[in-house]
Amino acid sequence: MGELSKAVNIGPKVEEQLITVGINSLEKLKELGSKNAWLRIQEIDSSACIHRLLALEGAIQGVKKSDLPDSVKADLKTFYNSHKI
């Protein structure tokens, strides 16, 4: 396990996917944002779900995905629904 899996919400599988799509640090994840990172993951894993998107945003903000503000969750859900395969 590397640097990314030390971040909240990021386990070995998500870390592997992030690295595969060119995101190898928390700094890079923050730079790209959760939406762009999720879109990259979706290109290699069509099963990428809303929970993965929420987890990415939580990692960026340093909180568990369940602790994200409701407004952020609603925004991400709208984004997810417009981009899911």
XYZ file of N, CA and C in Angstrom:
255
model
N 0.842 -1.182 0.000
C 0.000 0.000 0.000
C 0.888 1.247 0.000
N 0.470 2.233 -0.767
C 1.270 3.431 -0.916
C 0.671 4.635 -0.228
N 1.082 5.794 -0.690
C 0.661 7.062 -0.091
C -0.846 7.261 -0.150
N -1.451 6.944 -1.278
C -2.880 7.193 -1.445
C -3.733 6.411 -0.456
N -3.358 5.173 -0.180
C -4.174 4.362 0.712
C -4.091 4.821 2.169
N -3.205 5.757 2.448
C -3.147 6.349 3.791
C -4.229 7.411 3.961
N -4.791 7.875 2.845
C -5.862 8.877 2.895
C -7.173 8.207 3.304
N -8.013 8.965 3.968
C -9.318 8.460 4.384
C -10.110 8.022 3.143
N -10.828 6.935 3.250
C -11.703 6.376 2.204
C -10.979 5.654 1.072
N -9.664 5.671 1.036
C -8.934 5.069 -0.080
C -8.325 3.741 0.357
N -8.872 2.674 -0.184
C -8.345 1.348 0.088
C -7.434 0.905 -1.042
N -6.912 -0.307 -0.928
C -5.966 -0.799 -1.941
C -6.529 -0.822 -3.365
N -7.796 -1.200 -3.527
C -8.365 -1.276 -4.883
C -8.471 0.107 -5.516
N -8.982 1.065 -4.764
C -9.127 2.414 -5.304
C -7.754 3.031 -5.545
N -6.819 2.775 -4.646
C -5.461 3.268 -4.862
C -4.891 2.711 -6.169
N -5.080 1.434 -6.401
C -4.589 0.801 -7.630
C -5.225 1.441 -8.857
N -6.524 1.693 -8.779
C -7.204 2.322 -9.910
C -6.697 3.744 -10.138
N -6.502 4.492 -9.070
C -5.998 5.852 -9.210
C -4.627 5.857 -9.875
N -3.759 4.968 -9.436
C -2.425 4.897 -10.028
C -2.511 4.514 -11.504
N -3.402 3.576 -11.813
C -3.583 3.140 -13.197
C -3.982 4.301 -14.109
N -4.783 5.236 -13.571
C -5.246 6.362 -14.390
C -4.352 7.600 -14.232
N -3.172 7.409 -13.649
C -2.193 8.486 -13.602
C -2.239 9.388 -12.388
N -2.957 8.963 -11.362
C -3.042 9.755 -10.130
C -2.291 8.983 -9.053
N -1.081 9.443 -8.752
C -0.249 8.666 -7.833
C 0.038 9.372 -6.516
N -0.678 10.465 -6.244
C -0.495 11.157 -4.966
C -1.796 11.863 -4.586
N -1.935 12.127 -3.299
C -3.097 12.870 -2.820
C -3.086 14.281 -3.400
N -1.917 14.838 -3.563
C -1.789 16.170 -4.155
C -2.359 16.185 -5.582
N -2.032 15.176 -6.365
C -2.550 15.073 -7.737
C -4.069 14.891 -7.725
N -4.566 14.092 -6.786
C -6.016 13.892 -6.661
C -6.691 15.223 -6.348
N -6.126 15.979 -5.437
C -6.698 17.288 -5.086
C -6.662 18.229 -6.283
N -5.571 18.180 -7.032
C -5.410 19.039 -8.207
C -6.483 18.743 -9.258
N -6.748 17.464 -9.496
C -7.732 17.068 -10.507
C -9.164 17.200 -10.015
N -9.369 16.936 -8.744
C -10.705 16.945 -8.174
C -11.368 15.586 -8.282
N -12.341 15.373 -7.437
C -12.995 14.064 -7.367
C -13.733 13.710 -8.651
N -14.361 14.683 -9.276
C -15.143 14.399 -10.480
C -14.250 13.936 -11.625
N -13.166 14.654 -11.872
C -12.258 14.255 -12.950
C -11.582 12.921 -12.645
N -11.208 12.720 -11.386
C -10.589 11.450 -11.006
C -11.575 10.306 -11.216
N -12.820 10.514 -10.820
C -13.843 9.476 -10.977
C -14.087 9.173 -12.460
N -14.120 10.202 -13.297
C -14.307 9.973 -14.727
C -13.176 9.125 -15.303
N -11.967 9.376 -14.844
C -10.837 8.562 -15.300
C -11.000 7.108 -14.845
N -11.406 6.924 -13.616
C -11.614 5.561 -13.111
C -12.737 4.882 -13.883
N -13.783 5.612 -14.173
C -14.920 5.039 -14.904
C -14.490 4.519 -16.277
N -13.490 5.138 -16.869
C -12.992 4.683 -18.174
C -12.391 3.281 -18.104
N -11.854 2.914 -16.951
C -11.249 1.587 -16.809
C -12.117 0.630 -15.994
N -13.152 1.159 -15.334
C -14.033 0.340 -14.508
C -15.451 0.892 -14.594
N -16.234 0.324 -15.483
C -17.592 0.830 -15.689
C -18.490 0.616 -14.472
N -18.038 -0.153 -13.490
C -18.834 -0.359 -12.280
C -18.570 0.722 -11.223
N -17.732 1.713 -11.549
C -17.449 2.791 -10.593
C -18.765 3.460 -10.194
N -19.058 3.457 -8.907
C -20.366 3.907 -8.429
C -20.272 5.235 -7.676
N -21.426 5.700 -7.242
C -21.504 6.950 -6.497
C -20.660 6.898 -5.233
N -20.561 5.726 -4.619
C -19.786 5.595 -3.383
C -18.299 5.854 -3.636
N -17.813 5.467 -4.792
C -16.411 5.731 -5.124
C -16.198 7.225 -5.321
N -17.133 7.881 -5.964
C -17.055 9.328 -6.155
C -17.071 10.051 -4.805
N -17.965 9.649 -3.944
C -18.035 10.250 -2.611
C -16.750 9.988 -1.824
N -16.215 8.783 -1.960
C -14.974 8.434 -1.267
C -13.817 9.317 -1.740
N -13.754 9.565 -3.031
C -12.698 10.416 -3.570
C -12.809 11.835 -3.024
N -14.021 12.362 -2.994
C -14.217 13.713 -2.462
C -13.883 13.755 -0.968
N -14.279 12.717 -0.255
C -13.942 12.650 1.169
C -12.438 12.616 1.388
N -11.735 11.880 0.539
C -10.270 11.819 0.648
C -9.665 13.198 0.430
N -10.203 13.924 -0.527
C -9.718 15.278 -0.808
C -9.955 16.196 0.392
N -11.129 16.062 0.996
C -11.476 16.932 2.118
C -10.968 16.398 3.459
N -10.483 15.160 3.470
C -9.962 14.580 4.702
C -11.018 14.117 5.684
N -12.195 13.734 5.139
C -13.296 13.265 5.995
C -13.877 11.978 5.427
N -14.547 11.213 6.286
C -15.258 10.035 5.798
C -16.338 10.495 4.834
N -16.609 9.664 3.837
C -17.599 10.064 2.825
C -18.953 10.345 3.448
N -19.287 9.652 4.523
C -20.577 9.867 5.186
C -20.635 11.221 5.894
N -19.478 11.830 6.138
C -19.428 13.118 6.822
C -19.350 14.312 5.877
N -19.412 14.057 4.579
C -19.448 15.170 3.625
C -20.727 15.972 3.823
N -20.672 17.276 3.640
C -21.893 18.088 3.753
C -22.956 17.620 2.743
N -24.207 17.747 3.142
C -25.305 17.313 2.277
C -25.278 18.011 0.920
N -24.877 19.276 0.907
C -24.832 20.010 -0.365
C -23.787 19.409 -1.305
N -22.665 18.962 -0.762
C -21.621 18.332 -1.575
C -22.130 16.984 -2.083
N -22.763 16.215 -1.215
C -23.308 14.918 -1.628
C -24.325 15.104 -2.749
N -25.189 16.103 -2.626
C -26.211 16.352 -3.647
C -25.568 16.738 -4.978
N -24.555 17.594 -4.930
C -23.853 17.998 -6.147
C -23.200 16.789 -6.814
N -22.540 15.959 -6.022
C -21.875 14.787 -6.583
C -22.880 13.785 -7.135
N -24.022 13.656 -6.478
C -25.053 12.736 -6.968
C -25.588 13.208 -8.318
N -25.803 14.501 -8.462
C -26.254 15.056 -9.741
C -25.213 14.789 -10.830
N -23.956 15.034 -10.504
C -22.866 14.777 -11.448
C -22.835 13.297 -11.823
N -22.900 12.434 -10.825
C -22.870 10.985 -11.072
C -24.013 10.560 -11.996
N -25.209 11.030 -11.711
C -26.366 10.638 -12.511
C -26.270 11.102 -13.950
N -25.544 12.180 -14.191
C -25.403 12.668 -15.565
C -24.234 11.999 -16.307
N -23.407 11.220 -15.580
C -22.242 10.600 -16.214
C -22.178 9.086 -16.088
N -23.106 8.494 -15.357
C -23.013 7.036 -15.199
C -23.323 6.339 -16.510
N -22.698 5.198 -16.660
C -22.856 4.425 -17.898
C -24.051 3.496 -17.770
